[in-house]
Short mmCIF file of C-alpha atoms in Angstrom, two decimals:
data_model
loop_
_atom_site.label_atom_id
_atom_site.label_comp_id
_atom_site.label_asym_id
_atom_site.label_seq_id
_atom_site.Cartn_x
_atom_site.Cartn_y
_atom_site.Cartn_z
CA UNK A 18 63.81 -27.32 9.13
CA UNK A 19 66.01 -30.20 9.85
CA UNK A 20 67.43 -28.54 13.34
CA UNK A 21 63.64 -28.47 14.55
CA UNK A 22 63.28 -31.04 17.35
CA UNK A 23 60.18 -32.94 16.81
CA UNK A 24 58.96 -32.30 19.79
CA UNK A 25 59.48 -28.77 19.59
CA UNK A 26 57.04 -25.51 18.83
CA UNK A 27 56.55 -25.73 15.41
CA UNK A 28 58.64 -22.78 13.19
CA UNK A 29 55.16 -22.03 11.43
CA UNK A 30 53.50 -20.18 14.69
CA UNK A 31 50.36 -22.64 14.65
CA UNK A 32 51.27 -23.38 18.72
CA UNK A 33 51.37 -27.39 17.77
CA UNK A 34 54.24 -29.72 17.85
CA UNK A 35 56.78 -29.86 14.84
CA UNK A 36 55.97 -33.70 14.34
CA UNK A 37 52.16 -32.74 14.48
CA UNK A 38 52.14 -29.97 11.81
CA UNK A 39 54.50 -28.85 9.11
CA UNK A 40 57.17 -31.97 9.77
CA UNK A 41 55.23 -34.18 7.14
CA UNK A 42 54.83 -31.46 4.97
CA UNK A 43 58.67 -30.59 4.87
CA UNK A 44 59.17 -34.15 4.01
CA UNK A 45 57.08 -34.59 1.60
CA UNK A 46 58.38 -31.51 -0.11
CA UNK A 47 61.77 -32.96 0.18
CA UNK A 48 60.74 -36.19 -1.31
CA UNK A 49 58.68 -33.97 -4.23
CA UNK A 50 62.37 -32.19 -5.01
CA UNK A 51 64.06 -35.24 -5.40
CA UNK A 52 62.09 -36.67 -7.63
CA UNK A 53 62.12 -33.71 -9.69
CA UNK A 54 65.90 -33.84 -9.63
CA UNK A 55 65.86 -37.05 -11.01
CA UNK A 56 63.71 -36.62 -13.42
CA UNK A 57 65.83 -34.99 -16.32
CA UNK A 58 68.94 -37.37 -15.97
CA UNK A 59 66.56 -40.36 -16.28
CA UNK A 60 64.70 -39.52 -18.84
CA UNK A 61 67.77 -38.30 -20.63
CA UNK A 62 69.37 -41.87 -19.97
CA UNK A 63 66.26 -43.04 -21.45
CA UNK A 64 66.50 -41.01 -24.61
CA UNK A 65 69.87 -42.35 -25.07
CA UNK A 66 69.11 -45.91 -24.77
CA UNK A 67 65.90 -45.92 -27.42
CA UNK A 68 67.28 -43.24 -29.68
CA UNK A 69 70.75 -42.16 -29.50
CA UNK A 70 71.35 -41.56 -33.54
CA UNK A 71 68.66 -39.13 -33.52
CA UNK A 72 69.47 -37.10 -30.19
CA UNK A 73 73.23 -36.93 -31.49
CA UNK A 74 71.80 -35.46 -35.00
CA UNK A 75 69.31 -33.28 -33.00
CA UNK A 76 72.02 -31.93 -30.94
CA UNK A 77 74.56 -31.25 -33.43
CA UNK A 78 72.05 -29.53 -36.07
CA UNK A 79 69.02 -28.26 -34.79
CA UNK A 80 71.20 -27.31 -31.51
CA UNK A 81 74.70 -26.09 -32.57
CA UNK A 82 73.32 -25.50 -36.26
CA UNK A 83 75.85 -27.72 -37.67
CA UNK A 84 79.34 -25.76 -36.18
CA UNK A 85 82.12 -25.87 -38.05
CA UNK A 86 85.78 -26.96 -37.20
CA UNK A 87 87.22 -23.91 -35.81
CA UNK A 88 83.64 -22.95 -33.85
CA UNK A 89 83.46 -26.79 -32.42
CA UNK A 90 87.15 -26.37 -31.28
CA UNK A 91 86.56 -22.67 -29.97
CA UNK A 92 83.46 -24.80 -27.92
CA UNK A 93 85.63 -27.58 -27.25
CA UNK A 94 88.36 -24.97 -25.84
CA UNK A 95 85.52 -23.23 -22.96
CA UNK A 96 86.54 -22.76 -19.39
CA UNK A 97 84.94 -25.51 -17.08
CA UNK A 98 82.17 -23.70 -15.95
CA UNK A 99 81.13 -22.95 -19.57
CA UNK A 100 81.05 -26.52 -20.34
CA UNK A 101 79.08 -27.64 -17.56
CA UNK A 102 76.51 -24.54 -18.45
CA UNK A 103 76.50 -25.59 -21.82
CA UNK A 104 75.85 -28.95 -20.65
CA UNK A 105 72.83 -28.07 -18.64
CA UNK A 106 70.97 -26.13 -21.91
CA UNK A 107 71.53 -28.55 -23.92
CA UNK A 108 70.08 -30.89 -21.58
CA UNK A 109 67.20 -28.90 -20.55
CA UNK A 110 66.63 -28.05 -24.50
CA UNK A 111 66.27 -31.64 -25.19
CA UNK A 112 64.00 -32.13 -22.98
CA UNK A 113 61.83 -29.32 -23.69
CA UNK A 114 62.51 -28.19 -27.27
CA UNK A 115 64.42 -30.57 -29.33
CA UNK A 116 62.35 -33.28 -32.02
CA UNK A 117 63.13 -35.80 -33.62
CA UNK A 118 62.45 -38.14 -36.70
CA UNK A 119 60.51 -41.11 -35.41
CA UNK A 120 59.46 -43.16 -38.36
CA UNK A 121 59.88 -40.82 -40.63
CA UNK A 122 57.89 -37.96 -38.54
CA UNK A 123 59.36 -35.04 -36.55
CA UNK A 124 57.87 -35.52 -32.94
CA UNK A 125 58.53 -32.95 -29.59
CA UNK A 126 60.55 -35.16 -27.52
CA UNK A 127 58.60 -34.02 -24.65
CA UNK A 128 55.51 -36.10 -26.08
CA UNK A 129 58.11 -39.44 -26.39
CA UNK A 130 58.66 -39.06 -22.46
CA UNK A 131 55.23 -38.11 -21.23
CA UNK A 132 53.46 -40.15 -23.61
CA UNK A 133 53.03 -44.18 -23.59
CA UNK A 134 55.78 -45.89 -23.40
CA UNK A 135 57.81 -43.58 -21.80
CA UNK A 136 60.51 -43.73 -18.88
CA UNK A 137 59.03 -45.05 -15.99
CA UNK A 138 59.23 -41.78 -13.61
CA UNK A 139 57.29 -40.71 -10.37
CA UNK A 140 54.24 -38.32 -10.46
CA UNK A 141 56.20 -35.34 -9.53
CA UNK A 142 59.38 -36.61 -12.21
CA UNK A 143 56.38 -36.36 -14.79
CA UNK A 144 54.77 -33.36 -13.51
CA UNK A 145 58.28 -31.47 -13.17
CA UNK A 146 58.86 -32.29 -17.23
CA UNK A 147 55.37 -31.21 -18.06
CA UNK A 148 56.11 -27.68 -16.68
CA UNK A 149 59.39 -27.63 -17.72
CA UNK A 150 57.80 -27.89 -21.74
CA UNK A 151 55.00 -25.90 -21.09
CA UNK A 152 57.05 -22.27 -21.38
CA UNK A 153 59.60 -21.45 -24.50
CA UNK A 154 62.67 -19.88 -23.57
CA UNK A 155 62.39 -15.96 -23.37
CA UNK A 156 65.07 -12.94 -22.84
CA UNK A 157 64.43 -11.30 -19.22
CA UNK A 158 65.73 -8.10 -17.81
CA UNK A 159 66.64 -8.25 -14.00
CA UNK A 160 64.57 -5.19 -12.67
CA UNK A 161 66.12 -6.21 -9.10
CA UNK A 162 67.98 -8.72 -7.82
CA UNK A 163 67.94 -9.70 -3.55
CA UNK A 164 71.22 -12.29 -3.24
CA UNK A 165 69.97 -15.52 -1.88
CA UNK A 166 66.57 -14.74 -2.88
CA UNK A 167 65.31 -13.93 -5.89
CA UNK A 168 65.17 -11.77 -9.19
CA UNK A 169 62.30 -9.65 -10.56
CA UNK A 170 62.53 -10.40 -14.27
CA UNK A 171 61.11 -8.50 -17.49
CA UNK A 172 60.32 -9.70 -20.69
CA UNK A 173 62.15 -8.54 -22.93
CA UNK A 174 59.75 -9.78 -25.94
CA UNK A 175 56.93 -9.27 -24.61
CA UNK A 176 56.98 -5.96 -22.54
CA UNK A 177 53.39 -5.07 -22.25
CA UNK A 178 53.47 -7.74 -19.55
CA UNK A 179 54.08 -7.17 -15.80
CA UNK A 180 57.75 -7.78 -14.26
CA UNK A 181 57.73 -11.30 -12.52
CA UNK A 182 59.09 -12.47 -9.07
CA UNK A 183 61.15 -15.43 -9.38
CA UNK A 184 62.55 -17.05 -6.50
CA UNK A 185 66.24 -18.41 -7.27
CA UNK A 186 68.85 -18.14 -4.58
CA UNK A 187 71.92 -19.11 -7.17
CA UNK A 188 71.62 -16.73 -10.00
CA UNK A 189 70.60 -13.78 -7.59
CA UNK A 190 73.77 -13.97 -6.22
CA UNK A 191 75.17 -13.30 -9.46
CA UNK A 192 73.12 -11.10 -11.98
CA UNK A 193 72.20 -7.46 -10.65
CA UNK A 194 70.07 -4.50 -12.29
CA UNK A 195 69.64 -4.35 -16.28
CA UNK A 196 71.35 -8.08 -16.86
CA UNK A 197 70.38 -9.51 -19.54
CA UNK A 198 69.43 -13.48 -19.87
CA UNK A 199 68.30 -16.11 -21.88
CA UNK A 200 66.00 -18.44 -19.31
CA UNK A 201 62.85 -19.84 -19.00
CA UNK A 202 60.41 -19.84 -16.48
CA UNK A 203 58.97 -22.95 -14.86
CA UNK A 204 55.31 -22.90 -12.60
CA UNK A 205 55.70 -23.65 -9.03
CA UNK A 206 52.91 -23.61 -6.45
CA UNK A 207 51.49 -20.13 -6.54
CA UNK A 208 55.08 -18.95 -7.98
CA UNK A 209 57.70 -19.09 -10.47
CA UNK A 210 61.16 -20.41 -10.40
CA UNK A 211 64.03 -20.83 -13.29
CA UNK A 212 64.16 -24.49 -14.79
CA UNK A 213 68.17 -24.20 -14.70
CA UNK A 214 69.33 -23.29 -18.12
CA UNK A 215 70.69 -19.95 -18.20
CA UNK A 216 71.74 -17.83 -21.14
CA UNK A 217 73.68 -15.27 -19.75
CA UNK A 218 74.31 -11.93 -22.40
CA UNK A 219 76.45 -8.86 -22.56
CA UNK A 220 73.66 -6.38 -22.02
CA UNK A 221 74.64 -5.39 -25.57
CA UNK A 222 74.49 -8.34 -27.00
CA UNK A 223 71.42 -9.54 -25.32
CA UNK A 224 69.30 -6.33 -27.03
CA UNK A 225 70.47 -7.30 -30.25
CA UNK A 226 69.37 -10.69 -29.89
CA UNK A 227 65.92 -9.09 -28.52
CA UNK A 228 65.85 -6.92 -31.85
CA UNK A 229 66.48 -10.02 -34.31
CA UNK A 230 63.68 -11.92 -32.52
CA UNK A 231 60.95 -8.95 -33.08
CA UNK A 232 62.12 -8.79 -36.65
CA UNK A 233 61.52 -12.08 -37.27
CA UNK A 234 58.12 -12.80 -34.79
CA UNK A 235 56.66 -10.09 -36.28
CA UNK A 236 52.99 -10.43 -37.13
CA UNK A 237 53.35 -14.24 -35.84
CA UNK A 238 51.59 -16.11 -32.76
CA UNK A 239 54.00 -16.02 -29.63
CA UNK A 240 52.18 -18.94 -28.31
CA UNK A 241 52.77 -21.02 -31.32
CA UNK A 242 55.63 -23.95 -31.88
CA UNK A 243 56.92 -21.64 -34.59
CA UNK A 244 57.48 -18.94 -31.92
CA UNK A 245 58.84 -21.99 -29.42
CA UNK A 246 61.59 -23.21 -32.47
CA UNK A 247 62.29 -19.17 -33.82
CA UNK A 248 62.48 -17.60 -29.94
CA UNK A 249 64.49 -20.71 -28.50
CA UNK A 250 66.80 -21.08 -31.78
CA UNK A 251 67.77 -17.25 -31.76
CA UNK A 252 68.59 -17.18 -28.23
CA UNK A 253 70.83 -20.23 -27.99
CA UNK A 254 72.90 -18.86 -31.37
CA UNK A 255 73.36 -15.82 -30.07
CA UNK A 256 74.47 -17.19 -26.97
CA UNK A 257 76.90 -19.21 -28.88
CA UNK A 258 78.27 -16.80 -30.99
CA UNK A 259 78.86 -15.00 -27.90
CA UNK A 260 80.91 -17.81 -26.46
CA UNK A 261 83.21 -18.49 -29.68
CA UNK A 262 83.25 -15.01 -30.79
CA UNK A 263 86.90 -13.45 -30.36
CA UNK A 264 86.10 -10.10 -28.86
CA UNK A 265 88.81 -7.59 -28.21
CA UNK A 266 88.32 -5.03 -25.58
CA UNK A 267 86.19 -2.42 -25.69
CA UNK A 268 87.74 1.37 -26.25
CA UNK A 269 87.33 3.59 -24.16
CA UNK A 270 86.22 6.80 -24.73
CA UNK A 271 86.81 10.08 -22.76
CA UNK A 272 83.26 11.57 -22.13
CA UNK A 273 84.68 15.27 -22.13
CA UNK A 274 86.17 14.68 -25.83
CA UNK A 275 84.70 11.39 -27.30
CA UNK A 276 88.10 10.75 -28.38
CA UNK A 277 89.47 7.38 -27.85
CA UNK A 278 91.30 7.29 -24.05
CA UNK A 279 95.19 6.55 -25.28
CA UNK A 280 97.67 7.60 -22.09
CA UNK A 281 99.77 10.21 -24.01
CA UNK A 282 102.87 12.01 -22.21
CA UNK A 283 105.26 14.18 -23.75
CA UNK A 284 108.82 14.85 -22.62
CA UNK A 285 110.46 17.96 -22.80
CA UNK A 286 114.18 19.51 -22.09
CA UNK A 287 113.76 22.09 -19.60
CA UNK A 288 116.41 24.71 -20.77
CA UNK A 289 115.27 27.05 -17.92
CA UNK A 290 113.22 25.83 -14.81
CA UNK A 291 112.62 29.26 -13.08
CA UNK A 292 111.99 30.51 -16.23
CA UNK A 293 108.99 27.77 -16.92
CA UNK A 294 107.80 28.11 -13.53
CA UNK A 295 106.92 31.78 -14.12
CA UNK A 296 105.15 30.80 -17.18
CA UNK A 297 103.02 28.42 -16.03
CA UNK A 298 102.32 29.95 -12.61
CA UNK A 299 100.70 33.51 -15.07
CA UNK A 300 98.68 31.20 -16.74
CA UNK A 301 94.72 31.78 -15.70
CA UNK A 302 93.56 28.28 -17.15
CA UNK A 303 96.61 26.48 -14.92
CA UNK A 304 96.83 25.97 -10.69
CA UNK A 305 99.96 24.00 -8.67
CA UNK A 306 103.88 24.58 -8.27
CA UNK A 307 107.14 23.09 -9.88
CA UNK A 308 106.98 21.03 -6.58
CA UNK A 309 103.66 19.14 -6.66
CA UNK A 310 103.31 19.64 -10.39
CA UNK A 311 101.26 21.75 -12.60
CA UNK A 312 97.06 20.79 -13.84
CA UNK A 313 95.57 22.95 -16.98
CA UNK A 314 91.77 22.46 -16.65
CA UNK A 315 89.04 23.72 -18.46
CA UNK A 316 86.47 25.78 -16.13
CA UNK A 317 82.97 24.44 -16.06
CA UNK A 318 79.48 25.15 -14.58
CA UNK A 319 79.47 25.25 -11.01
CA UNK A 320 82.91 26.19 -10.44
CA UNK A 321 83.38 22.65 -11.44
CA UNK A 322 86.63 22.12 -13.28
CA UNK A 323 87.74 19.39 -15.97
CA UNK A 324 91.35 18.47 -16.26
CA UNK A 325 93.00 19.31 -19.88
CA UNK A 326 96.91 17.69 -18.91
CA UNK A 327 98.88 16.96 -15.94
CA UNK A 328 102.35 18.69 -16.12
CA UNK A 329 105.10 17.35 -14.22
CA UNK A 330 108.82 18.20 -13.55
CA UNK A 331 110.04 14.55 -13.58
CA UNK A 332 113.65 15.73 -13.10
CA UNK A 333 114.89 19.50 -12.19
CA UNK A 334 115.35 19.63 -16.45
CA UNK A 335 112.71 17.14 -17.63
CA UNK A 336 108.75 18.38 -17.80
CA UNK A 337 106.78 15.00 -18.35
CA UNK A 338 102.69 16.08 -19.55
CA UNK A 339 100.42 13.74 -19.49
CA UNK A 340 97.02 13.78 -21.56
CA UNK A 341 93.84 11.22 -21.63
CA UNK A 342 93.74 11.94 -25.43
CA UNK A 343 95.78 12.20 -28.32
CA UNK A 344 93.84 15.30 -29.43
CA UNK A 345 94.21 16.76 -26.16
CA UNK A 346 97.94 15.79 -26.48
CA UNK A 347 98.45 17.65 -29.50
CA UNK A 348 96.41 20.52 -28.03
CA UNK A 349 98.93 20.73 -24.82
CA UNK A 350 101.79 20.64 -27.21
CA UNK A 351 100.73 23.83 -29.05
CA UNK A 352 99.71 25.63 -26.63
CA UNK A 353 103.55 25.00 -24.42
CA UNK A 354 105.63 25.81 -27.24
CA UNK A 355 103.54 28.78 -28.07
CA UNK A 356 103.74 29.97 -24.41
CA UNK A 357 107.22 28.61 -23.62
CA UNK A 358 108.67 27.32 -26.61
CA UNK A 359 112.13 29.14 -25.75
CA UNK A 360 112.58 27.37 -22.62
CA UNK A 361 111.38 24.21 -23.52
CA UNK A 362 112.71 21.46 -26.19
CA UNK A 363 110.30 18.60 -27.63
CA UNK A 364 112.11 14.92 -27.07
CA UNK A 365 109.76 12.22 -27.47
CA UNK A 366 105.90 11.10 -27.07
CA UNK A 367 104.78 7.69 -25.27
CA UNK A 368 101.13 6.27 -25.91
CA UNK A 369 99.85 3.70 -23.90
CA UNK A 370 96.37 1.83 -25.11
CA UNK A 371 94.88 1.20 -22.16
CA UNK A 372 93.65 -1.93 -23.27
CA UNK A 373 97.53 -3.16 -24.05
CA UNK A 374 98.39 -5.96 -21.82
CA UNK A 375 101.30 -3.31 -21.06
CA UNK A 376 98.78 -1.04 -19.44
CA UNK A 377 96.93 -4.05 -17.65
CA UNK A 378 100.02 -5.48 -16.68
CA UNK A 379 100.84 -2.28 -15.03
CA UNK A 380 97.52 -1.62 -13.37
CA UNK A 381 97.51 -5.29 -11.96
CA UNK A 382 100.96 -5.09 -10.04
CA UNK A 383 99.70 -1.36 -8.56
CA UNK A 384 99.76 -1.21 -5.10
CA UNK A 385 95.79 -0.84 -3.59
CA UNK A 386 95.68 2.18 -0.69
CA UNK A 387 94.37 1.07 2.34
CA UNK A 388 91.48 2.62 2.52
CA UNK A 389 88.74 1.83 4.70
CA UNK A 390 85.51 0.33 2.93
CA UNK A 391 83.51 2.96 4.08
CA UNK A 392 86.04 6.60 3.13
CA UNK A 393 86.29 4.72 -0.04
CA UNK A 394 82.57 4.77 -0.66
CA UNK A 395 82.21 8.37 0.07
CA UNK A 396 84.96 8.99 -2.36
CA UNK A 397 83.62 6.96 -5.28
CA UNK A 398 80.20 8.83 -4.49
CA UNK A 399 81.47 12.37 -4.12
CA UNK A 400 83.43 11.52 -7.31
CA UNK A 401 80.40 10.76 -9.49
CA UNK A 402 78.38 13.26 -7.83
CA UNK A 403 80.64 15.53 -8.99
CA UNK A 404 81.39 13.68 -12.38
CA UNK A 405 77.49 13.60 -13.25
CA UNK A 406 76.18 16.84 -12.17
CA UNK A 407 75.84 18.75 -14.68
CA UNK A 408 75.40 15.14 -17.41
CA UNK A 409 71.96 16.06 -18.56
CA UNK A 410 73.21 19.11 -20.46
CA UNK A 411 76.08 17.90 -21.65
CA UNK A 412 76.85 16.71 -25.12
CA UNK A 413 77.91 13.06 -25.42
CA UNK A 414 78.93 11.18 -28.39
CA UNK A 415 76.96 8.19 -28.03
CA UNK A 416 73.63 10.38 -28.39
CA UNK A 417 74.94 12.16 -31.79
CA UNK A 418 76.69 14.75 -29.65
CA UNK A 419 73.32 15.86 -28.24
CA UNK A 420 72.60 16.59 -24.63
CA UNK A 421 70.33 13.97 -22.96
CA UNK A 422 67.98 16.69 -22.34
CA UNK A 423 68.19 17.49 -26.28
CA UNK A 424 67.41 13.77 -27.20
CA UNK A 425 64.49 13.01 -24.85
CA UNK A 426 62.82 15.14 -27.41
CA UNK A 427 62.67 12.29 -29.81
CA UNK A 428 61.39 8.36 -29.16
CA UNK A 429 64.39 7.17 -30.69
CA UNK A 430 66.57 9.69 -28.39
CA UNK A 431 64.45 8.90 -25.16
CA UNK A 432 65.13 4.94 -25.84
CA UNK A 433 69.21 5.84 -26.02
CA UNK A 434 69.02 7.90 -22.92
CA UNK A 435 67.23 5.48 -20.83
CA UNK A 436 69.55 2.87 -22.41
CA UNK A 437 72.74 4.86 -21.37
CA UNK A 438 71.17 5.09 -18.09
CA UNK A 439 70.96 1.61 -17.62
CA UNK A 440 74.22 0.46 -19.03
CA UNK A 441 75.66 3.27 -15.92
CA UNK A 442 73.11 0.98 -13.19
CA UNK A 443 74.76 -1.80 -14.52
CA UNK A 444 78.24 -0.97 -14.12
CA UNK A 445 77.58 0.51 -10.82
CA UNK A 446 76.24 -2.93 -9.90
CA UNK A 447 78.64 -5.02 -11.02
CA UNK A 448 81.10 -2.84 -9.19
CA UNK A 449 79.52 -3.40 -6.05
CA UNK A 450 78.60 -6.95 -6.42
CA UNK A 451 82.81 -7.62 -6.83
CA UNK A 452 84.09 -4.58 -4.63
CA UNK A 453 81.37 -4.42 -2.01
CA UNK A 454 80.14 -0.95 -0.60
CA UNK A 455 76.93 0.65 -1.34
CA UNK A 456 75.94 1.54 -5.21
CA UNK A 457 75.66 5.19 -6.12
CA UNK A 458 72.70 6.26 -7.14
CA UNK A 459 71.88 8.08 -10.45
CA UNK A 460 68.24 8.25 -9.80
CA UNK A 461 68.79 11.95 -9.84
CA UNK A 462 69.36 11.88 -13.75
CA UNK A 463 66.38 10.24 -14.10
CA UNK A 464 64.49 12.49 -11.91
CA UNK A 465 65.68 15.53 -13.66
CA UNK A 466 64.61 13.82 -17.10
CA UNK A 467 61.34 12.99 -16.28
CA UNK A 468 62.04 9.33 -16.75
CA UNK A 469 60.80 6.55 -14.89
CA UNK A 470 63.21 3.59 -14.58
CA UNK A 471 61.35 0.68 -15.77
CA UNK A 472 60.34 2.55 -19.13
CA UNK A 473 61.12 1.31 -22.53
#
């Protein structure tokens, strides 16, 4: 509100002057945020100035749990903006969570700062670290995310409870749909916002941390310290593990097959090119020309058609095929020398991991078509239109080779699908969060499924 005249209408509608109505209440809110800001660097100054043994010990056992060489050095090794997030939780955990031994009893260090003798801090400085420990950490699913505005968060732990509005305009701009993250909520007015720490998880990871916490709370009192200390400790190591871990890149897996992607092309002497041409050209399962190259696809429903190998004449005596799969390589292989093994000679196999740095390398210095944003929207869409059509009765490996339709049969099956679902939201998100262009959108599975999106 700072380009409002004083003078001027007022922003709010009321018809008064801006230095008659909301001026003094935009400064006061000012002066409220300020405070609040500098009320977790004082009081941490304050903690170490009266009790810095015991904040280093509480850090580096009840925090880190005690890391060893190679994990502090893997910690001591983060990017930047790791360090100053791991910075901030720590912070915020000391503040909120930590205790420590003050003669000879464990006290919350939340009491030590609120309590007599305390840092001397302004009303809202107090009131801001009263909220801020009145709320354990929790694992939240982003049911929506506006950029700049907000994020409509789940519980994870506790999902009989309703979704929750959160305004935040910096981690909206980065989390989208079925995220996953370690934060906790903090009061504010009639609303909620996040206190600052974030625990960001691979969706993956993040359920598995969910699952470990259930184990362990269950039959226990979510409201309790016990639930604070098991909920807050389980989050933060699997956050950390997360961090140090050594994770090598996920494989891929074709979703016709289930067989691991690895770019396979065979070479082949072409003893007689008019000769192959004829071959391949009588072939019912094959379409193209020695010129453009050759495709052998598998027919499905629809008059939808899956590739099987790409067959090209590299030179006028060289035929290079290309597979996504070993198996499918091996396949190809039979099949030409059983159709045209007297015109064509075997020379050598190449197979690329597409998570080689090779491969990456390669796919890094590609030229990118100019395309324009919005053809290269409709292409992505028609693509997975295409690509997803007929998905519900297809078999897919990660549901046991069932069809989805086959597995919503069971609870455990359902809970897959939807979590399948999800994990394709999420991708699609990501993609357009870094790409730009409008998401696709799958709702159409669910629809056909009878699922509802914000099920569990």
């Amino acid at each position: 509100m700072s380009d409002v005249g004083r003078n001027e209408p007022c922003p709010c509608g009321s018809g008064k002057k801006y230095k008659k109505c909301c001026l003094l209440k935009n400064e006061e809110s000012t002066v409220r945020q300020r405070e609040q800001m500098s009320a977790a660097p004082r009081a941490l100054d304050w903690l170490a100035q009266h009790y810095p043994e015991e904040m280093a010990e509480a850090v580096q056992f009840d925090y880190f749990g005690d890391p060893d060489e190679a994990d502090q050095q893997a910690l001591e090794a983060l990017p930047p903006h790791f360090q100053e997030m791991l910075q901030i939780n720590i912070g915020e955990w000391t503040l909120a969570d930590a205790q420590i031994e003050v003669k000879g009893k464990k006290v919350p260090v939340r009491e030590l700062l609120l309590g007599p003798g305390g840092p001397l801090l302004p009303v809202a400085g107090k009131d801001w670290l009263r909220r801020l420990g009145e709320r354990r950490l929790s694992l939240y699913e982003v049911r929506e995310a506006r950029p700049g505005e907000g994020l409509l968060l789940a519980d994870l732990l506790r999902p009989e409870g309703p979704a929750v509005w959160v305004d935040e305009r910096g981690a909206s701009q980065s989390l989208v749909l079925w995220d996953v993250l370690g934060a906790r909520l903090v009061r504010q007015g009639s609303g909620w916002v996040l206190s600052g720490a974030a625990y960001p998880f691979v969706r993956a990871e993040g359920l598995a941390c969910r699952d470990e916490i259930l184990r362990e709370m269950a039959g226990e009192d979510w409201d309790s310290e016990f639930a604070r200390e098991v909920v807050g400790g389980l989050i933060t190591l699997h956050w950390l593990d997360s961090l140090t871990a050594e994770r090598p890149l996920p494989q891929v897996v074709d979703a016709s097959t289930g067989e691991p992607i690895m770019g396979t092309t065979d070479r082949y002497a072409v003893k007689d090119r008019a000769a192959l041409t004829a071959i391949l050209s009588a072939q019912p399962d094959v379409e193209g020309d020695d010129a453009e190259g050759w495709t052998r696809f598998t027919e499905l429903d629809d008059e939808r058609r899956r590739a099987r190998a790409s067959l090209t004449l590299a030179k006028p005596e060289t035929l290079e095929v290309f597979c996504r799969t070993l198996k499918l390589a091996d396949e190809a292989r039979s099949w030409l020398e059983e159709i045209a093994g007297h015109v064509l000679r075997h020379q050598i196999r190449e197979v690329v991991d597409p998570r080689s740095p090779k491969a990456m390398d390669a796919a890094s210095k590609r030229p990118q078509p100019q395309i324009p944003p919005e053809a290269m929207t409709a292409m992505v869409h028609d693509y997975m239109r295409q690509f997803y059509a007929n998905w519900t009765e297809e078999k897919i490996p990660a549901l046991g080779d069932k069809t989805p339709r086959q597995a919503i049969r069971t609870a455990k099956g359902r809970q897959a699908v939807i979590e399948l679902l999800k994990s394709y939201e999420l991708q699609e998100a990501r993609r357009v969060r870094d790409q730009g262009g409008e998401p696709f959108d799958f709702g159409f599975l669910w629809d056909r499924l009878g699922l509802k999106r914000n099920s569990d």
